[in-house]
Amino acid sequence: MAPIPDPSVGSYEVSSSGLHFLHAPSPPLPADGTEFLSRIRQNFSLRVLERPSKNELVFEVVGVDVSFANALRRIMIAEIPTMALEHVYMWNNSSLIHDEVLSHRLGLVPLNVDPRLFDEYGVDVDEVGEVAATDRNTIVFRLNEATSLHSSSNQQKTVIDSPHRPFTKHIYTRDLLWAPQGSQLTNFPLHSTGVGSGVGGGIRPISEDILLAKLRPGQVIELEAHARKGVGKDHAKFSPVATASYRLMPHIEIVKPIYDELAEELVNWFEPGVFKLVPADDEDGGHKVKAELSNPYACTMSRNYMRNPTLKESIKMSRVPNHFIFSVESVGMMEPAVIVSEALKVLKEKC
């Protein structure tokens, strides 16, 4: 069922030249935040529309203004705490990639661990008052890879196919070895033969196939990396989402009935599923089929139909200003539904 715009909040009208907002008489501004929150509480609703994959979620929020929707989006991007590699201790690095570049690449590797199970770094202090790294605020990974100066291993393919090409060893995230601290091995048990094997359990990168560096014969990388809890507004590596966006809900109205060939043309102008063809009724004057609105959620506000003057006069499009469709794609460390729930908690605390 197509949503009905609330005339009290104005509307967005679509014309051949673009999208125009039509202002409505605004209600008096709330005297304080309590009245504003009361309005939101009365009108607010959230409904999940689609789960395209494990890391994707589409949902709608109704009864709020754009400031609320944008605040929710920004919180999901920048204020949901996650775990990421923050401090890298480089003991030896003779590869071509510089220390700071390798450290940056490591920091951007998403970790498959629930950040809610860890504390913020800086909360725990030792007996002399200094910040202490504990198993509750730090995850330790180690990387120790080297190639022999006279490696006899099989060569990996490169652009230049030459029997004289030196051996190149690729270092992937699967080579990162998790070093459990304290009770971490109990809280995150392994279901495999060894620590860091990456086969079930433990704390691992979300993807084991991210290329970190390449080593030529005689080169070495030896380091230790500590993951800490942080938020996206401090660094993008802490952001739990790949994308978080919203759009206003389309409102489509058939002003004049559309039949037969014109109806087929209308269906082709719009995205699949927005309109459908249904048999015409007896009172439709002998027409065979007519166009009927099917799924306005699929509409991306294309104005191609306006190329036909008849369709331009028969269809009226607008957007509902207090109805938002959110699309959230998680990096993988948290499910998108959990991200939305945590964002609402943060927003509630801000209010």
Short mmCIF file of C-alpha atoms in Angstrom, two decimals:
data_model
loop_
_atom_site.label_atom_id
_atom_site.label_comp_id
_atom_site.label_asym_id
_atom_site.label_seq_id
_atom_site.Cartn_x
_atom_site.Cartn_y
_atom_site.Cartn_z
CA MET A 1 0.00 0.00 0.00
CA ALA A 2 1.36 3.39 -0.99
CA PRO A 3 2.09 5.75 1.91
CA ILE A 4 -0.04 8.85 2.26
CA PRO A 5 1.96 12.05 2.81
CA ASP A 6 1.16 14.10 5.88
CA PRO A 7 0.18 17.57 4.61
CA SER A 8 1.20 19.12 7.91
CA VAL A 9 4.89 18.55 7.16
CA GLY A 10 4.90 19.75 3.55
CA SER A 11 5.71 17.69 0.49
CA TYR A 12 8.23 17.23 -2.31
CA GLU A 13 6.79 17.62 -5.80
CA VAL A 14 8.53 16.22 -8.88
CA SER A 15 8.61 18.20 -12.12
CA SER A 16 10.58 17.94 -15.33
CA SER A 17 13.11 20.39 -13.88
CA GLY A 18 13.70 18.59 -10.59
CA LEU A 19 12.43 18.13 -7.05
CA HIS A 20 10.73 21.01 -5.25
CA PHE A 21 9.71 21.25 -1.61
CA LEU A 22 6.29 22.74 -0.92
CA HIS A 23 6.20 24.24 2.54
CA ALA A 24 3.23 23.71 4.81
CA PRO A 25 2.12 25.87 7.73
CA SER A 26 4.52 24.79 10.43
CA PRO A 27 3.30 24.00 13.95
CA PRO A 28 4.76 26.15 16.71
CA LEU A 29 8.25 25.15 17.73
CA PRO A 30 8.39 22.98 20.86
CA ALA A 31 9.09 24.90 24.02
CA ASP A 32 11.70 22.36 25.13
CA GLY A 33 13.20 19.01 24.24
CA THR A 34 10.54 17.12 26.17
CA GLU A 35 7.79 18.24 23.81
CA PHE A 36 9.94 17.40 20.77
CA LEU A 37 10.64 13.89 22.08
CA SER A 38 6.95 13.46 22.83
CA ARG A 39 6.10 14.17 19.18
CA ILE A 40 8.66 11.63 18.01
CA ARG A 41 7.41 9.03 20.48
CA GLN A 42 3.86 9.38 19.18
CA ASN A 43 4.71 9.18 15.47
CA PHE A 44 7.89 7.10 15.30
CA SER A 45 7.86 3.63 13.75
CA LEU A 46 10.59 1.37 12.35
CA ARG A 47 10.07 -1.65 10.10
CA VAL A 48 12.52 -3.99 8.39
CA LEU A 49 11.84 -4.19 4.65
CA GLU A 50 14.52 -6.48 3.29
CA ARG A 51 17.62 -8.48 4.20
CA PRO A 52 19.46 -8.95 0.87
CA SER A 53 22.38 -10.69 2.59
CA LYS A 54 23.89 -11.34 6.00
CA ASN A 55 25.62 -7.95 6.00
CA GLU A 56 22.86 -5.89 4.37
CA LEU A 57 19.64 -4.47 5.78
CA VAL A 58 16.92 -2.24 4.35
CA PHE A 59 14.46 -0.69 6.79
CA GLU A 60 12.10 2.27 6.98
CA VAL A 61 11.67 4.94 9.61
CA VAL A 62 8.39 6.87 9.67
CA GLY A 63 7.24 9.88 11.64
CA VAL A 64 10.52 11.78 12.05
CA ASP A 65 12.13 14.71 10.28
CA VAL A 66 15.35 14.78 8.31
CA SER A 67 17.44 15.87 11.30
CA PHE A 68 16.56 12.65 13.14
CA ALA A 69 17.26 10.49 10.07
CA ASN A 70 20.61 12.15 9.40
CA ALA A 71 21.62 11.86 13.06
CA LEU A 72 20.86 8.13 12.96
CA ARG A 73 22.91 7.73 9.78
CA ARG A 74 25.90 9.65 11.16
CA ILE A 75 25.85 7.66 14.41
CA MET A 76 25.93 4.37 12.50
CA ILE A 77 28.95 5.60 10.55
CA ALA A 78 30.95 7.37 13.23
CA GLU A 79 29.81 6.60 16.78
CA ILE A 80 29.37 2.83 17.12
CA PRO A 81 32.44 1.41 18.92
CA THR A 82 34.34 -1.42 17.21
CA MET A 83 37.70 -3.16 17.53
CA ALA A 84 40.54 -2.38 15.09
CA LEU A 85 44.33 -2.66 15.06
CA GLU A 86 45.55 0.56 16.61
CA HIS A 87 49.18 0.08 17.70
CA VAL A 88 51.73 -1.78 15.59
CA TYR A 89 55.16 -2.62 17.02
CA MET A 90 57.46 -3.20 14.07
CA TRP A 91 60.44 -5.33 15.12
CA ASN A 92 61.80 -6.00 11.64
CA ASN A 93 60.61 -4.98 8.18
CA SER A 94 62.93 -5.29 5.21
CA SER A 95 60.16 -5.48 2.60
CA LEU A 96 59.48 -2.77 0.04
CA ILE A 97 56.40 -1.54 1.87
CA HIS A 98 57.19 1.15 4.46
CA ASP A 99 56.47 0.62 8.14
CA GLU A 100 53.76 3.28 8.31
CA VAL A 101 52.05 2.04 5.14
CA LEU A 102 51.99 -1.54 6.39
CA SER A 103 50.67 -0.35 9.75
CA HIS A 104 47.92 1.57 7.99
CA ARG A 105 46.97 -1.49 5.94
CA LEU A 106 46.79 -3.58 9.09
CA GLY A 107 44.57 -1.02 10.78
CA LEU A 108 42.02 -1.24 7.97
CA VAL A 109 41.64 -5.02 8.34
CA PRO A 110 38.19 -5.66 9.92
CA LEU A 111 38.19 -8.11 12.81
CA ASN A 112 35.50 -10.72 13.38
CA VAL A 113 34.85 -9.98 17.05
CA ASP A 114 31.94 -8.44 18.95
CA PRO A 115 33.18 -5.08 20.30
CA ARG A 116 30.55 -5.12 23.05
CA LEU A 117 32.60 -7.81 24.81
CA PHE A 118 35.55 -5.43 25.29
CA ASP A 119 36.19 -2.29 27.31
CA GLU A 120 37.57 0.99 26.05
CA TYR A 121 41.33 1.33 26.30
CA GLY A 122 42.20 3.77 29.06
CA VAL A 123 39.60 2.65 31.59
CA ASP A 124 41.97 0.21 33.34
CA VAL A 125 45.06 1.62 35.06
CA ASP A 126 47.89 -0.14 36.86
CA GLU A 127 49.16 0.45 40.39
CA VAL A 128 51.18 3.52 39.34
CA GLY A 129 48.24 5.14 37.58
CA GLU A 130 49.27 4.41 34.01
CA VAL A 131 46.92 3.00 31.38
CA ALA A 132 47.13 -0.79 31.41
CA ALA A 133 46.61 -3.14 28.48
CA THR A 134 44.47 -6.07 29.61
CA ASP A 135 42.63 -8.97 28.05
CA ARG A 136 39.46 -6.85 28.39
CA ASN A 137 40.67 -3.98 26.21
CA THR A 138 43.38 -5.35 23.90
CA ILE A 139 43.60 -8.04 21.22
CA VAL A 140 47.11 -9.09 20.18
CA PHE A 141 48.13 -10.35 16.73
CA ARG A 142 51.60 -11.32 15.59
CA LEU A 143 53.09 -11.57 12.12
CA ASN A 144 56.42 -13.29 11.55
CA GLU A 145 57.12 -14.06 7.90
CA ALA A 146 60.42 -14.43 6.05
CA THR A 147 61.80 -15.80 2.81
CA SER A 148 65.12 -17.56 2.39
CA LEU A 149 67.77 -15.80 0.36
CA HIS A 150 68.06 -18.94 -1.76
CA SER A 151 64.43 -20.01 -1.82
CA SER A 152 63.72 -23.10 -3.86
CA SER A 153 59.94 -22.79 -3.54
CA ASN A 154 57.72 -22.65 -6.59
CA GLN A 155 57.50 -19.21 -8.12
CA GLN A 156 54.20 -17.41 -8.10
CA LYS A 157 52.82 -15.98 -11.33
CA THR A 158 53.50 -12.35 -12.12
CA VAL A 159 53.05 -10.18 -15.18
CA ILE A 160 56.49 -11.09 -16.52
CA ASP A 161 56.88 -14.81 -17.12
CA SER A 162 60.60 -15.48 -16.79
CA PRO A 163 62.50 -18.47 -15.42
CA HIS A 164 64.96 -16.00 -13.86
CA ARG A 165 62.29 -14.21 -11.84
CA PRO A 166 63.01 -14.35 -8.09
CA PHE A 167 60.50 -15.96 -5.77
CA THR A 168 57.76 -13.69 -4.40
CA LYS A 169 55.91 -14.58 -1.21
CA HIS A 170 52.48 -13.03 -0.67
CA ILE A 171 51.52 -12.15 2.90
CA TYR A 172 47.77 -12.30 3.58
CA THR A 173 45.60 -11.65 6.61
CA ARG A 174 45.45 -15.43 7.10
CA ASP A 175 49.11 -15.17 8.18
CA LEU A 176 48.22 -13.01 11.18
CA LEU A 177 48.51 -15.12 14.33
CA TRP A 178 46.15 -14.35 17.18
CA ALA A 179 47.91 -14.40 20.57
CA PRO A 180 45.22 -14.94 23.24
CA GLN A 181 45.70 -12.94 26.43
CA GLY A 182 44.30 -13.80 29.86
CA SER A 183 40.83 -15.32 29.57
CA GLN A 184 40.43 -14.61 25.85
CA LEU A 185 40.99 -18.24 24.88
CA THR A 186 38.15 -19.21 27.21
CA ASN A 187 35.81 -16.51 25.89
CA PHE A 188 36.76 -17.14 22.24
CA PRO A 189 37.64 -20.86 22.08
CA LEU A 190 39.34 -22.38 19.08
CA HIS A 191 37.79 -25.31 17.24
CA SER A 192 40.92 -26.22 15.30
CA THR A 193 44.37 -27.67 15.77
CA GLY A 194 46.24 -24.53 16.68
CA VAL A 195 46.11 -20.86 17.54
CA GLY A 196 45.79 -18.68 14.45
CA SER A 197 44.97 -21.55 12.10
CA GLY A 198 41.80 -19.72 11.14
CA VAL A 199 39.63 -22.84 11.10
CA GLY A 200 36.68 -22.15 13.36
CA GLY A 201 36.62 -20.13 16.55
CA GLY A 202 39.05 -17.66 17.99
CA ILE A 203 39.47 -14.06 16.89
CA ARG A 204 40.28 -13.73 13.22
CA PRO A 205 40.11 -11.13 10.45
CA ILE A 206 36.75 -11.17 8.67
CA SER A 207 38.50 -11.91 5.39
CA GLU A 208 41.52 -14.19 5.32
CA ASP A 209 42.44 -13.21 1.75
CA ILE A 210 43.43 -9.54 2.11
CA LEU A 211 46.90 -8.99 0.66
CA LEU A 212 49.15 -7.16 3.13
CA ALA A 213 52.61 -7.28 1.57
CA LYS A 214 54.96 -9.14 -0.77
CA LEU A 215 58.39 -10.49 0.15
CA ARG A 216 61.38 -11.10 -2.10
CA PRO A 217 64.15 -13.56 -1.14
CA GLY A 218 65.90 -12.51 2.06
CA GLN A 219 63.16 -10.11 3.18
CA VAL A 220 61.48 -10.31 6.60
CA ILE A 221 58.41 -8.90 8.34
CA GLU A 222 58.18 -9.31 12.10
CA LEU A 223 55.66 -7.30 14.09
CA GLU A 224 53.08 -7.29 16.85
CA ALA A 225 49.75 -5.46 16.48
CA HIS A 226 47.33 -4.49 19.25
CA ALA A 227 43.63 -3.98 18.56
CA ARG A 228 41.77 -1.43 20.65
CA LYS A 229 38.22 -0.13 20.85
CA GLY A 230 37.36 3.09 19.04
CA VAL A 231 34.75 4.95 17.00
CA GLY A 232 34.60 6.05 13.38
CA LYS A 233 34.82 9.77 14.14
CA ASP A 234 38.37 9.13 15.38
CA HIS A 235 39.38 6.97 12.41
CA ALA A 236 37.45 5.38 9.54
CA LYS A 237 38.88 1.94 10.39
CA PHE A 238 36.54 1.83 13.41
CA SER A 239 33.40 2.40 11.33
CA PRO A 240 31.20 -0.75 11.42
CA VAL A 241 29.47 0.04 8.13
CA ALA A 242 30.65 0.06 4.54
CA THR A 243 27.67 2.23 3.57
CA ALA A 244 24.76 3.76 5.47
CA SER A 245 22.35 5.90 3.48
CA TYR A 246 18.71 6.90 3.36
CA ARG A 247 16.24 8.25 0.82
CA LEU A 248 12.80 9.76 1.08
CA MET A 249 9.85 7.47 0.40
CA PRO A 250 8.38 8.01 -3.11
CA HIS A 251 4.69 8.85 -3.40
CA ILE A 252 3.14 8.07 -6.78
CA GLU A 253 -0.42 8.91 -7.71
CA ILE A 254 -2.25 7.93 -10.90
CA VAL A 255 -4.26 11.06 -11.68
CA LYS A 256 -5.85 9.70 -14.87
CA PRO A 257 -6.37 6.01 -15.77
CA ILE A 258 -3.75 4.61 -18.13
CA TYR A 259 -4.71 1.80 -20.51
CA ASP A 260 -3.33 -0.62 -23.09
CA GLU A 261 -0.21 0.45 -25.03
CA LEU A 262 0.23 3.54 -22.88
CA ALA A 263 0.10 1.37 -19.76
CA GLU A 264 2.77 -0.94 -21.19
CA GLU A 265 4.94 2.07 -21.97
CA LEU A 266 4.52 3.34 -18.41
CA VAL A 267 5.60 -0.02 -16.95
CA ASN A 268 8.74 0.05 -19.10
CA TRP A 269 9.64 3.63 -18.13
CA PHE A 270 9.82 2.79 -14.41
CA GLU A 271 11.94 0.35 -12.45
CA PRO A 272 10.72 -3.28 -12.50
CA GLY A 273 7.87 -3.82 -10.08
CA VAL A 274 6.80 -0.20 -9.54
CA PHE A 275 3.79 -0.57 -11.84
CA LYS A 276 2.00 -3.69 -13.04
CA LEU A 277 -0.59 -4.45 -15.72
CA VAL A 278 -3.99 -5.72 -14.56
CA PRO A 279 -7.10 -6.63 -16.58
CA ALA A 280 -9.38 -3.67 -17.19
CA ASP A 281 -12.83 -3.65 -15.60
CA ASP A 282 -16.14 -3.50 -17.43
CA GLU A 283 -16.52 0.19 -16.61
CA ASP A 284 -13.17 0.97 -18.27
CA GLY A 285 -14.75 1.41 -21.69
CA GLY A 286 -13.61 -1.75 -23.45
CA HIS A 287 -9.90 -1.43 -22.69
CA LYS A 288 -7.91 -4.66 -22.21
CA VAL A 289 -5.39 -3.75 -19.52
CA LYS A 290 -4.62 -0.81 -17.27
CA ALA A 291 -1.64 0.29 -15.17
CA GLU A 292 -1.76 -0.10 -11.41
CA LEU A 293 0.73 0.98 -8.76
CA SER A 294 2.41 -2.12 -7.32
CA ASN A 295 5.55 -1.29 -5.32
CA PRO A 296 6.45 2.38 -4.79
CA TYR A 297 9.44 1.32 -2.64
CA ALA A 298 11.25 0.21 -5.80
CA CYS A 299 10.94 3.64 -7.44
CA THR A 300 14.10 5.73 -7.76
CA MET A 301 12.16 8.83 -8.88
CA SER A 302 13.01 8.49 -12.55
CA ARG A 303 11.37 11.20 -14.66
CA ASN A 304 11.68 9.39 -17.98
CA TYR A 305 7.91 8.99 -18.22
CA MET A 306 7.62 12.77 -18.59
CA ARG A 307 8.92 12.43 -22.15
CA ASN A 308 5.40 11.31 -23.02
CA PRO A 309 3.05 14.32 -22.59
CA THR A 310 0.07 12.08 -21.86
CA LEU A 311 1.87 10.19 -19.11
CA LYS A 312 3.22 13.43 -17.71
CA GLU A 313 -0.34 14.61 -17.14
CA SER A 314 -1.51 11.22 -15.83
CA ILE A 315 1.14 10.60 -13.15
CA LYS A 316 1.95 12.76 -10.14
CA MET A 317 5.12 11.98 -8.20
CA SER A 318 6.35 13.37 -4.91
CA ARG A 319 8.30 12.30 -1.84
CA VAL A 320 7.04 11.82 1.70
CA PRO A 321 9.18 14.16 3.84
CA ASN A 322 8.78 12.22 7.11
CA HIS A 323 9.25 8.71 5.70
CA PHE A 324 12.83 7.44 5.20
CA ILE A 325 14.16 4.24 3.64
CA PHE A 326 17.56 3.27 5.07
CA SER A 327 20.11 0.96 3.45
CA VAL A 328 22.88 -0.32 5.72
CA GLU A 329 25.77 -2.56 4.70
CA SER A 330 27.94 -3.88 7.51
CA VAL A 331 31.67 -4.46 7.22
CA GLY A 332 31.04 -7.82 8.88
CA MET A 333 32.11 -7.41 12.49
CA MET A 334 28.52 -6.66 13.56
CA GLU A 335 25.20 -7.59 11.98
CA PRO A 336 23.41 -4.57 10.46
CA ALA A 337 20.40 -5.04 12.76
CA VAL A 338 22.74 -4.83 15.76
CA ILE A 339 24.33 -1.67 14.34
CA VAL A 340 20.91 -0.02 14.00
CA SER A 341 19.97 -1.06 17.55
CA GLU A 342 23.24 0.31 18.96
CA ALA A 343 22.81 3.54 16.99
CA LEU A 344 19.35 4.06 18.46
CA LYS A 345 20.80 3.56 21.95
CA VAL A 346 23.48 6.20 21.29
CA LEU A 347 20.86 8.58 19.90
CA LYS A 348 18.67 8.02 22.95
CA GLU A 349 21.58 8.90 25.24
CA LYS A 350 22.14 12.12 23.31
CA CYS A 351 18.52 13.12 23.87
#
